[in-house]
Amino acid sequence: MPIIEVAIAVPLNKTFDYQSDHEVAVGARVKVPFGAKKVIGIALANKDKSDFNKLKSIVEVLDEMPILDKPILDFLFWAAKYYHHPIGEVLLAAMPKNLRLGKEAKIKKVIGLPLKTSQPDFEITQEQTLAIEAILAEQHKYHGFLLHGVTGSGKTEVYLRITQEVLNQDQQVLVLVPEIGLTPQMIARFEQRLKTRVVAIHSQLNETQKLDAYLMAKSGDAGVVLGTRSAIFAPMPNLGMIIIDEEHDGSFKQQSSFRYSARDLSFIRAKQVGIPLILGTATPSLETLKNAMDNKLTRLTLANRAGGVVMPKVSLIDMRSHTDGALSKLLVEKMQQYLSKGKQVMLFINRRGYAPVYFCTECSWKSECNHCHASMIYHRHINRLKCHHCGDEQMPEQACPECGEQSLEVYGYGTERLEETLGSHFADTPIIRIDRDTTRRKKALAEHLEKINSGEPCIIVGTQMLAKGHDFSNLAMVGILDIDGGFLSTNFRATEYLAQLLIQVSGRAGRSGDQGEVAIQTRYPDHPMFHYVLSNRYTQFASSILKQRMSAMMPPFSHQALLCANAKNKQNAEDFLREVAGLLKSVKLDTVEIWGPVANSIEKKADYYYFNLYLQSNDRKALHQMLATFSQHIDTIKLKNKVRWYLDVDPID
């Protein structure tokens, strides 16, 4: 009887052998007994003999044809090896939930083609033309491009024109965007222009929609697959190009379970298939800029906004001399000027809720989560204190639990309090708040965006959800509040992220017609970063940060991995990593530095204590050799079963 090697989604670095009465297609799903349960696995090979003595039999073969073909299997095996993650978990994480549950691989509802497509009535710029020609000249082989275009320079127009050329060759295009909020807008633009089926893959679709999109990509019926990070695993037999929009964005990194970077994996997928890869952004990540400097990417620049539109003027408001709450008088005056002209204004504050601190003015007690080392955030509309780490909620105290005085107040601003404050200044102006609290309901975000796109004068209050990609034609002014925390962060990438955020948010202003304006409130107006941001010289800023990183031999000039352990018993988490550090040091690879264990910046979350062990090396191969040794010997570590742990290769936090 044939022996089938099967990968199962378990946290073990091995596969399992089963008997079958016939051969099974490699990449097909099978149902197999595992312990007391029956589980879904992927057939990896047909063999004559096994290292196991007593083999169980396959219960059912679910697919005659492979669900995962050889190119996607090769890609997933590479990813599992690089991120040192169990192959079974990687293979099954790459498929929609309905396939993991063993449901039939059958399309329920075919997405119709757009009946009418319309072509633009404008001429593209010389810069756009040169970028399109350069990309299409490398159409049938691997070549990486950085499309570095200022906000509003028409990067999407470049994507659309090169996509049409790839479709004309009967090939498919994969487009990744960082936020779910950007997919409807992008899909609408692609559908309006391209005579092909465009399918979306992201977490807000129901399971049937996800399966249909996956199968239409796999059959080749979908010419364009557009989605967030998980779409990197979409099976596309005729893949001709990959486009990563807003490549700098941290959302491309998965932060739980299988911790992959969709942007980094796009290089491998494009190389394996032999197709061009385009990374588009106004604010390239330092990794991408270094790749361009090392000639691993060809840099194409769009230095001017499309249609002759000028960049917004950017100014600083020194909050050391403004003590009138979250909104300085100067900012309110600027807002009134634009609203009186029938324009829209956006205020950006990257904190939801009403206020971040609930405290006693007498004894300085402040409300903290019982389960985390973190403050409770006050949410006024539900009159609750909420922890944004574990989700715990409690009623606000009426009197201080420390001194008994009824002297409790809120301090600081979130989107909710800002919305309330704006109501007192602009009573007759509609205020649209967009954050995770106001967009939980399905279609809520689309409804908010529809109101903004109507062009009616309004004030938009938003978090990072609105920082990138959106194109609001009547938005003339952007105010940026409460960003000084970025200068005080312990994360060495904080100023890079802050500069990217400021430039991206600023780029929402004045995208059509008159010059827009951006006002940034800060207590650190003399910080050197602002010299670059005010004059829109991101590349020069990034170059100065790269020099600092090189002198300190920090990423992207070195490679990192993070081992995190957490347990309800604090000592177990720390001792587990001490044991791991001892194991790794015994490998004696001098080129790999081992730091820690150290407590996480938020040590306790949801009753678990978190400790980290950091590994860094200038030699990527040596680092991965050490990680492979750890994976092979993890079972020798005594505390393994008393902690939860994970490995994060190329961490960004």
CSV table of C-alpha atoms in Angstrom, one decimal, residues 166-580:
chain,number,residue,atom,x,y,z
A,166,VAL,CA,0.2,42.3,-18.0
A,167,LEU,CA,-3.5,41.3,-18.5
A,168,ASN,CA,-3.0,41.8,-22.2
A,169,GLN,CA,-0.5,38.9,-22.0
A,170,ASP,CA,-3.1,36.7,-20.4
A,171,GLN,CA,-1.3,36.9,-17.0
A,172,GLN,CA,-2.5,37.7,-13.5
A,173,VAL,CA,-1.5,40.6,-11.2
A,174,LEU,CA,-1.3,40.4,-7.3
A,175,VAL,CA,-1.8,43.8,-5.6
A,176,LEU,CA,-1.2,44.1,-1.8
A,177,VAL,CA,-2.4,47.1,0.3
A,178,PRO,CA,-1.7,47.5,4.0
A,179,GLU,CA,-5.2,48.4,5.3
A,180,ILE,CA,-8.6,46.8,4.8
A,181,GLY,CA,-9.9,50.4,4.5
A,182,LEU,CA,-7.9,50.9,1.3
A,183,THR,CA,-9.3,47.9,-0.5
A,184,PRO,CA,-12.7,49.2,-1.5
A,185,GLN,CA,-11.2,52.4,-3.0
A,186,MET,CA,-8.5,50.5,-4.8
A,187,ILE,CA,-10.9,47.8,-6.1
A,188,ALA,CA,-13.3,50.5,-7.4
A,189,ARG,CA,-10.4,52.1,-9.4
A,190,PHE,CA,-9.2,48.8,-10.8
A,191,GLU,CA,-12.7,47.7,-11.8
A,192,GLN,CA,-13.5,51.0,-13.5
A,193,ARG,CA,-10.4,50.7,-15.7
A,194,LEU,CA,-9.7,47.1,-16.3
A,195,LYS,CA,-11.7,44.5,-18.3
A,196,THR,CA,-11.0,41.7,-15.9
A,197,ARG,CA,-12.4,40.0,-12.8
A,198,VAL,CA,-11.0,41.7,-9.7
A,199,VAL,CA,-11.3,39.8,-6.4
A,200,ALA,CA,-10.5,40.9,-2.9
A,201,ILE,CA,-8.9,38.9,-0.1
A,202,HIS,CA,-9.0,40.4,3.4
A,203,SER,CA,-10.3,39.6,6.9
A,204,GLN,CA,-13.6,41.5,6.7
A,205,LEU,CA,-15.0,39.1,4.0
A,206,ASN,CA,-17.1,36.2,5.2
A,207,GLU,CA,-15.7,32.7,4.8
A,208,THR,CA,-17.7,31.9,1.6
A,209,GLN,CA,-16.4,35.1,0.0
A,210,LYS,CA,-12.8,34.3,1.0
A,211,LEU,CA,-13.0,30.8,-0.5
A,212,ASP,CA,-14.6,32.0,-3.7
A,213,ALA,CA,-11.9,34.7,-4.2
A,214,TYR,CA,-9.2,32.1,-3.5
A,215,LEU,CA,-10.6,29.6,-6.0
A,216,MET,CA,-11.1,32.2,-8.7
A,217,ALA,CA,-7.4,33.2,-8.2
A,218,LYS,CA,-6.4,29.5,-8.4
A,219,SER,CA,-8.4,28.9,-11.6
A,220,GLY,CA,-7.0,32.0,-13.3
A,221,ASP,CA,-10.6,33.5,-13.6
A,222,ALA,CA,-9.5,36.5,-11.5
A,223,GLY,CA,-7.1,38.7,-13.5
A,224,VAL,CA,-6.3,40.8,-10.4
A,225,VAL,CA,-6.2,39.7,-6.8
A,226,LEU,CA,-6.2,42.7,-4.5
A,227,GLY,CA,-5.8,42.2,-0.7
A,228,THR,CA,-4.1,42.7,2.6
A,229,ARG,CA,-1.1,40.7,3.7
A,230,SER,CA,-2.6,37.2,3.6
A,231,ALA,CA,-3.2,37.6,-0.2
A,232,ILE,CA,0.5,36.9,-0.7
A,233,PHE,CA,-0.5,33.2,-0.4
A,234,ALA,CA,-3.2,33.3,-3.1
A,235,PRO,CA,-2.5,30.6,-5.7
A,236,MET,CA,-2.2,32.3,-9.1
A,237,PRO,CA,-1.0,29.9,-11.9
A,238,ASN,CA,-0.5,32.8,-14.4
A,239,LEU,CA,1.1,35.3,-12.1
A,240,GLY,CA,2.8,38.0,-14.1
A,241,MET,CA,3.5,40.8,-11.6
A,242,ILE,CA,3.3,41.7,-7.9
A,243,ILE,CA,2.6,45.2,-6.7
A,244,ILE,CA,3.1,46.2,-3.0
A,245,ASP,CA,1.4,49.6,-2.3
A,246,GLU,CA,2.6,51.6,0.7
A,247,GLU,CA,5.5,49.1,1.1
A,248,HIS,CA,6.8,50.8,4.3
A,249,ASP,CA,3.7,50.0,6.3
A,250,GLY,CA,4.0,47.8,9.4
A,251,SER,CA,0.7,46.1,8.6
A,252,PHE,CA,2.4,43.8,6.1
A,253,LYS,CA,4.0,42.1,9.1
A,254,GLN,CA,1.8,39.4,10.8
A,255,GLN,CA,2.1,39.9,14.5
A,256,SER,CA,0.7,36.6,15.8
A,257,SER,CA,1.2,32.8,15.2
A,258,PHE,CA,3.1,32.5,11.8
A,259,ARG,CA,4.9,35.9,12.0
A,260,TYR,CA,5.7,36.5,8.3
A,261,SER,CA,6.2,39.7,6.4
A,262,ALA,CA,4.2,39.8,3.2
A,263,ARG,CA,6.4,42.5,1.7
A,264,ASP,CA,9.6,40.4,2.3
A,265,LEU,CA,7.9,37.3,1.0
A,266,SER,CA,6.9,39.1,-2.2
A,267,PHE,CA,10.6,39.2,-3.2
A,268,ILE,CA,10.8,35.4,-2.9
A,269,ARG,CA,7.6,34.8,-4.7
A,270,ALA,CA,8.5,37.1,-7.6
A,271,LYS,CA,12.0,35.5,-7.9
A,272,GLN,CA,10.6,31.9,-7.9
A,273,VAL,CA,8.1,32.8,-10.6
A,274,GLY,CA,10.5,35.1,-12.5
A,275,ILE,CA,8.4,38.2,-12.7
A,276,PRO,CA,8.7,41.9,-11.8
A,277,LEU,CA,8.0,43.2,-8.3
A,278,ILE,CA,7.0,46.8,-7.7
A,279,LEU,CA,7.2,48.4,-4.2
A,280,GLY,CA,5.4,51.7,-4.2
A,281,THR,CA,5.5,54.4,-1.5
A,282,ALA,CA,6.1,58.1,-0.7
A,283,THR,CA,8.2,57.2,2.3
A,284,PRO,CA,10.3,54.1,1.7
A,285,SER,CA,11.3,51.9,4.6
A,286,LEU,CA,15.0,52.0,5.4
A,287,GLU,CA,15.3,48.3,4.3
A,288,THR,CA,13.9,49.2,0.9
A,289,LEU,CA,16.1,52.3,0.5
A,290,LYS,CA,19.2,50.3,1.4
A,291,ASN,CA,18.1,47.6,-1.2
A,292,ALA,CA,17.9,50.4,-3.8
A,293,MET,CA,21.3,51.8,-2.8
A,294,ASP,CA,22.8,48.3,-3.1
A,295,ASN,CA,21.2,48.0,-6.6
A,296,LYS,CA,18.9,45.1,-5.5
A,297,LEU,CA,16.0,47.4,-6.6
A,298,THR,CA,15.8,49.9,-9.4
A,299,ARG,CA,14.5,53.2,-8.0
A,300,LEU,CA,11.9,55.1,-10.1
A,301,THR,CA,11.1,58.6,-8.9
A,302,LEU,CA,7.8,60.6,-9.2
A,303,ALA,CA,9.0,63.9,-7.7
A,304,ASN,CA,5.9,65.9,-8.6
A,305,ARG,CA,2.2,65.7,-7.9
A,306,ALA,CA,0.1,64.7,-10.9
A,307,GLY,CA,-1.9,67.4,-12.7
A,308,GLY,CA,0.4,70.2,-11.6
A,309,VAL,CA,-0.9,70.2,-8.1
A,310,VAL,CA,1.6,71.6,-5.6
A,311,MET,CA,2.6,70.0,-2.3
A,312,PRO,CA,1.0,71.4,0.9
A,313,LYS,CA,2.7,74.0,3.0
A,314,VAL,CA,3.7,72.5,6.4
A,315,SER,CA,4.1,74.6,9.6
A,316,LEU,CA,4.7,73.8,13.3
A,317,ILE,CA,2.7,75.1,16.2
A,318,ASP,CA,4.9,75.3,19.3
A,319,MET,CA,2.6,73.9,22.1
A,320,ARG,CA,5.0,75.2,24.8
A,321,SER,CA,3.5,78.6,24.3
A,322,HIS,CA,-0.1,77.3,23.8
A,323,THR,CA,-1.9,76.2,27.0
A,324,ASP,CA,-5.4,76.0,25.7
A,325,GLY,CA,-6.0,72.2,25.7
A,326,ALA,CA,-5.6,69.9,22.8
A,327,LEU,CA,-6.4,72.5,20.2
A,328,SER,CA,-4.3,75.7,20.0
A,329,LYS,CA,-6.1,78.9,19.1
A,330,LEU,CA,-3.9,79.2,16.0
A,331,LEU,CA,-5.1,75.7,14.8
A,332,VAL,CA,-8.8,76.6,15.4
A,333,GLU,CA,-8.4,79.9,13.4
A,334,LYS,CA,-6.8,78.0,10.5
A,335,MET,CA,-9.6,75.5,10.5
A,336,GLN,CA,-12.2,78.2,10.5
A,337,GLN,CA,-10.6,79.9,7.5
A,338,TYR,CA,-10.8,76.7,5.4
A,339,LEU,CA,-14.3,75.6,6.5
A,340,SER,CA,-15.6,79.1,5.7
A,341,LYS,CA,-14.4,78.5,2.1
A,342,GLY,CA,-16.5,75.3,1.9
A,343,LYS,CA,-13.4,73.1,2.3
A,344,GLN,CA,-12.8,70.0,4.5
A,345,VAL,CA,-10.4,69.7,7.4
A,346,MET,CA,-8.9,66.6,8.9
A,347,LEU,CA,-7.4,66.3,12.4
A,348,PHE,CA,-5.2,63.3,13.0
A,349,ILE,CA,-4.7,61.9,16.5
A,350,ASN,CA,-3.4,58.3,16.9
A,351,ARG,CA,-5.3,57.4,20.1
A,352,ARG,CA,-8.9,56.2,20.3
A,353,GLY,CA,-11.2,56.6,23.3
A,354,TYR,CA,-12.0,59.7,25.3
A,355,ALA,CA,-8.9,60.2,27.5
A,356,PRO,CA,-5.8,58.0,28.1
A,357,VAL,CA,-5.5,58.8,31.9
A,358,TYR,CA,-8.1,58.7,34.6
A,359,PHE,CA,-6.5,60.1,37.8
A,360,CYS,CA,-6.9,61.7,41.2
A,361,THR,CA,-5.9,65.4,41.4
A,362,GLU,CA,-5.2,65.1,45.2
A,363,CYS,CA,-2.9,62.0,45.5
A,364,SER,CA,-2.0,61.3,41.8
A,365,TRP,CA,-3.6,57.8,41.8
A,366,LYS,CA,-4.4,56.7,38.3
A,367,SER,CA,-6.6,53.9,37.0
A,368,GLU,CA,-4.6,50.9,35.8
A,369,CYS,CA,-5.7,47.5,34.4
A,370,ASN,CA,-5.9,44.7,36.9
A,371,HIS,CA,-4.5,42.2,34.3
A,372,CYS,CA,-1.9,44.4,32.5
A,373,HIS,CA,0.8,46.9,33.3
A,374,ALA,CA,-1.1,49.6,31.4
A,375,SER,CA,-3.4,52.5,32.0
A,376,MET,CA,-7.2,52.1,31.5
A,377,ILE,CA,-8.5,54.4,28.8
A,378,TYR,CA,-11.7,56.2,29.5
A,379,HIS,CA,-14.5,55.8,26.9
A,380,ARG,CA,-17.2,58.4,27.6
A,381,HIS,CA,-20.0,57.3,25.3
A,382,ILE,CA,-20.2,54.0,27.2
A,383,ASN,CA,-18.9,55.4,30.5
A,384,ARG,CA,-16.4,52.6,30.9
A,385,LEU,CA,-12.7,52.3,31.5
A,386,LYS,CA,-11.2,49.9,28.9
A,387,CYS,CA,-7.8,48.3,28.5
A,388,HIS,CA,-6.6,48.4,24.9
A,389,HIS,CA,-4.3,45.4,25.6
A,390,CYS,CA,-6.6,42.7,27.0
A,391,GLY,CA,-10.0,44.3,26.4
A,392,ASP,CA,-11.0,44.3,30.1
A,393,GLU,CA,-13.7,46.9,31.1
A,394,GLN,CA,-14.8,48.4,34.4
A,395,MET,CA,-17.0,51.2,35.7
A,396,PRO,CA,-15.1,54.4,36.6
A,397,GLU,CA,-14.7,54.9,40.3
A,398,GLN,CA,-16.7,57.8,41.8
A,399,ALA,CA,-14.1,58.4,44.6
A,400,CYS,CA,-10.4,57.8,44.6
A,401,PRO,CA,-9.6,54.3,45.9
A,402,GLU,CA,-6.3,55.6,47.5
A,403,CYS,CA,-7.3,58.8,49.4
A,404,GLY,CA,-11.2,58.6,49.2
A,405,GLU,CA,-11.5,62.1,47.7
A,406,GLN,CA,-14.0,62.8,44.9
A,407,SER,CA,-11.3,64.5,42.9
A,408,LEU,CA,-11.1,62.2,39.8
A,409,GLU,CA,-10.5,63.7,36.4
A,410,VAL,CA,-9.4,62.7,33.0
A,411,TYR,CA,-6.1,63.8,31.4
A,412,GLY,CA,-5.1,63.8,27.7
A,413,TYR,CA,-7.1,63.4,24.5
A,414,GLY,CA,-8.4,60.5,22.4
A,415,THR,CA,-10.5,60.8,19.2
A,416,GLU,CA,-13.7,60.7,21.3
A,417,ARG,CA,-12.8,63.7,23.5
A,418,LEU,CA,-11.4,65.6,20.5
A,419,GLU,CA,-14.7,65.1,18.7
A,420,GLU,CA,-16.5,66.5,21.8
A,421,THR,CA,-14.1,69.5,22.0
A,422,LEU,CA,-14.6,70.3,18.3
A,423,GLY,CA,-18.4,70.3,18.8
A,424,SER,CA,-18.0,73.3,21.1
A,425,HIS,CA,-15.9,75.2,18.6
A,426,PHE,CA,-17.7,74.3,15.4
A,427,ALA,CA,-21.3,73.7,16.4
A,428,ASP,CA,-22.7,73.9,12.8
A,429,THR,CA,-20.1,71.7,11.1
A,430,PRO,CA,-20.5,67.9,10.7
A,431,ILE,CA,-17.8,66.0,12.5
A,432,ILE,CA,-16.9,62.5,11.1
A,433,ARG,CA,-14.9,60.3,13.5
A,434,ILE,CA,-13.0,57.4,12.0
A,435,ASP,CA,-11.3,54.9,14.4
A,436,ARG,CA,-11.6,51.3,15.4
A,437,ASP,CA,-14.6,52.1,17.7
A,438,THR,CA,-16.7,53.8,15.0
A,439,THR,CA,-15.9,51.3,12.2
A,440,ARG,CA,-16.7,48.0,14.0
A,441,ARG,CA,-20.0,47.7,12.3
A,442,LYS,CA,-19.8,46.2,8.8
A,443,LYS,CA,-20.0,48.8,6.1
A,444,ALA,CA,-19.6,51.6,8.7
A,445,LEU,CA,-16.2,52.7,7.2
A,446,ALA,CA,-17.6,52.7,3.7
A,447,GLU,CA,-20.5,54.9,4.8
A,448,HIS,CA,-18.1,57.4,6.5
A,449,LEU,CA,-15.9,57.5,3.4
A,450,GLU,CA,-19.0,58.1,1.2
A,451,LYS,CA,-19.9,61.2,3.3
A,452,ILE,CA,-16.3,62.5,3.0
A,453,ASN,CA,-16.2,61.9,-0.8
A,454,SER,CA,-19.4,63.9,-1.3
A,455,GLY,CA,-17.2,66.9,-0.8
A,456,GLU,CA,-19.4,68.7,1.7
A,457,PRO,CA,-17.5,70.8,4.3
A,458,CYS,CA,-16.8,68.8,7.4
A,459,ILE,CA,-14.2,68.0,10.0
A,460,ILE,CA,-12.7,64.5,9.9
A,461,VAL,CA,-11.2,63.1,13.1
A,462,GLY,CA,-9.1,60.1,12.4
A,463,THR,CA,-6.4,57.7,13.6
A,464,GLN,CA,-3.8,55.8,11.6
A,465,MET,CA,-6.6,54.3,9.5
A,466,LEU,CA,-6.8,57.5,7.5
A,467,ALA,CA,-3.0,58.2,7.3
A,468,LYS,CA,-2.4,56.7,3.9
A,469,GLY,CA,-3.8,56.0,0.5
A,470,HIS,CA,-7.0,57.9,0.8
A,471,ASP,CA,-7.8,60.5,-1.9
A,472,PHE,CA,-10.2,63.2,-0.6
A,473,SER,CA,-10.6,65.8,-3.3
A,474,ASN,CA,-12.0,68.6,-1.1
A,475,LEU,CA,-9.7,68.1,1.9
A,476,ALA,CA,-7.6,71.3,2.1
A,477,MET,CA,-6.1,71.2,5.6
A,478,VAL,CA,-4.7,68.6,8.0
A,479,GLY,CA,-3.9,69.2,11.6
A,480,ILE,CA,-1.7,66.7,13.4
A,481,LEU,CA,-2.0,66.4,17.2
A,482,ASP,CA,-0.2,64.7,20.0
A,483,ILE,CA,2.7,63.0,18.1
A,484,ASP,CA,5.5,63.8,20.6
A,485,GLY,CA,5.4,60.3,22.1
A,486,GLY,CA,7.2,59.2,19.0
A,487,PHE,CA,10.3,61.1,20.2
A,488,LEU,CA,10.2,59.4,23.6
A,489,SER,CA,9.7,55.8,22.4
A,490,THR,CA,12.1,53.0,23.3
A,491,ASN,CA,11.8,51.5,19.8
A,492,PHE,CA,14.9,52.4,17.7
A,493,ARG,CA,12.6,52.6,14.7
A,494,ALA,CA,10.3,55.2,16.3
A,495,THR,CA,11.6,58.4,14.5
A,496,GLU,CA,11.6,56.5,11.1
A,497,TYR,CA,7.9,55.6,11.7
A,498,LEU,CA,7.0,59.1,12.9
A,499,ALA,CA,8.5,60.8,9.8
A,500,GLN,CA,6.7,58.3,7.6
A,501,LEU,CA,3.4,58.9,9.4
A,502,LEU,CA,3.7,62.8,9.3
A,503,ILE,CA,4.5,62.8,5.6
A,504,GLN,CA,1.7,60.3,4.8
A,505,VAL,CA,-0.9,62.2,6.8
A,506,SER,CA,0.3,65.5,5.4
A,507,GLY,CA,-0.1,64.0,1.9
A,508,ARG,CA,-3.9,63.9,2.3
A,509,ALA,CA,-4.1,67.7,2.0
A,510,GLY,CA,-4.6,69.7,-1.2
A,511,ARG,CA,-4.6,66.8,-3.6
A,512,SER,CA,-6.6,68.7,-6.2
A,513,GLY,CA,-6.8,72.4,-7.0
A,514,ASP,CA,-5.4,74.9,-4.5
A,515,GLN,CA,-2.4,74.3,-2.3
A,516,GLY,CA,-3.2,72.6,0.9
A,517,GLU,CA,-1.9,73.3,4.4
A,518,VAL,CA,-0.6,71.1,7.2
A,519,ALA,CA,-0.2,72.2,10.8
A,520,ILE,CA,1.7,70.0,13.3
A,521,GLN,CA,1.3,70.7,17.0
A,522,THR,CA,4.4,69.8,19.0
A,523,ARG,CA,6.4,70.6,22.2
A,524,TYR,CA,9.6,69.7,20.3
A,525,PRO,CA,9.7,72.1,17.3
A,526,ASP,CA,13.5,72.1,17.3
A,527,HIS,CA,13.8,68.3,16.8
A,528,PRO,CA,16.0,67.8,13.7
A,529,MET,CA,13.4,65.5,12.0
A,530,PHE,CA,11.2,68.5,11.4
A,531,HIS,CA,13.8,70.2,9.2
A,532,TYR,CA,13.3,67.4,6.7
A,533,VAL,CA,9.5,67.0,7.1
A,534,LEU,CA,8.8,70.7,6.7
A,535,SER,CA,10.6,70.8,3.3
A,536,ASN,CA,9.4,67.3,2.2
A,537,ARG,CA,13.0,65.9,2.1
A,538,TYR,CA,12.2,62.4,3.3
A,539,THR,CA,15.1,60.8,1.4
A,540,GLN,CA,17.7,63.1,3.1
A,541,PHE,CA,16.1,62.3,6.5
A,542,ALA,CA,16.2,58.5,5.8
A,543,SER,CA,19.8,58.8,4.6
A,544,SER,CA,20.8,60.5,7.9
A,545,ILE,CA,19.0,57.7,9.9
A,546,LEU,CA,20.7,55.1,7.8
A,547,LYS,CA,24.1,56.5,8.7
A,548,GLN,CA,23.2,56.3,12.4
A,549,ARG,CA,22.0,52.7,12.0
A,550,MET,CA,25.2,51.8,10.1
A,551,SER,CA,27.5,53.2,12.8
A,552,ALA,CA,25.5,51.3,15.5
A,553,MET,CA,25.3,48.1,13.2
A,554,MET,CA,21.5,48.0,13.7
A,555,PRO,CA,19.0,46.8,11.0
A,556,PRO,CA,19.0,47.1,8.0
A,557,PHE,CA,22.8,46.6,8.4
A,558,SER,CA,22.3,43.6,10.7
A,559,HIS,CA,19.6,40.9,11.1
A,560,GLN,CA,17.5,40.3,14.2
A,561,ALA,CA,15.3,37.6,15.8
A,562,LEU,CA,13.2,37.8,18.9
A,563,LEU,CA,12.3,35.0,21.2
A,564,CYS,CA,9.4,35.9,23.5
A,565,ALA,CA,8.2,33.7,26.4
A,566,ASN,CA,5.2,34.4,28.5
A,567,ALA,CA,3.7,32.7,31.6
A,568,LYS,CA,1.4,33.5,34.5
A,569,ASN,CA,4.4,32.6,36.7
A,570,LYS,CA,6.8,35.5,36.1
A,571,GLN,CA,9.9,33.4,37.1
A,572,ASN,CA,9.1,30.6,34.6
A,573,ALA,CA,9.0,33.0,31.6
A,574,GLU,CA,12.4,34.5,32.6
A,575,ASP,CA,14.0,31.2,33.5
A,576,PHE,CA,12.9,29.5,30.2
A,577,LEU,CA,14.7,32.2,28.3
A,578,ARG,CA,17.8,31.9,30.5
A,579,GLU,CA,17.9,28.2,29.6
A,580,VAL,CA,17.4,29.0,25.9
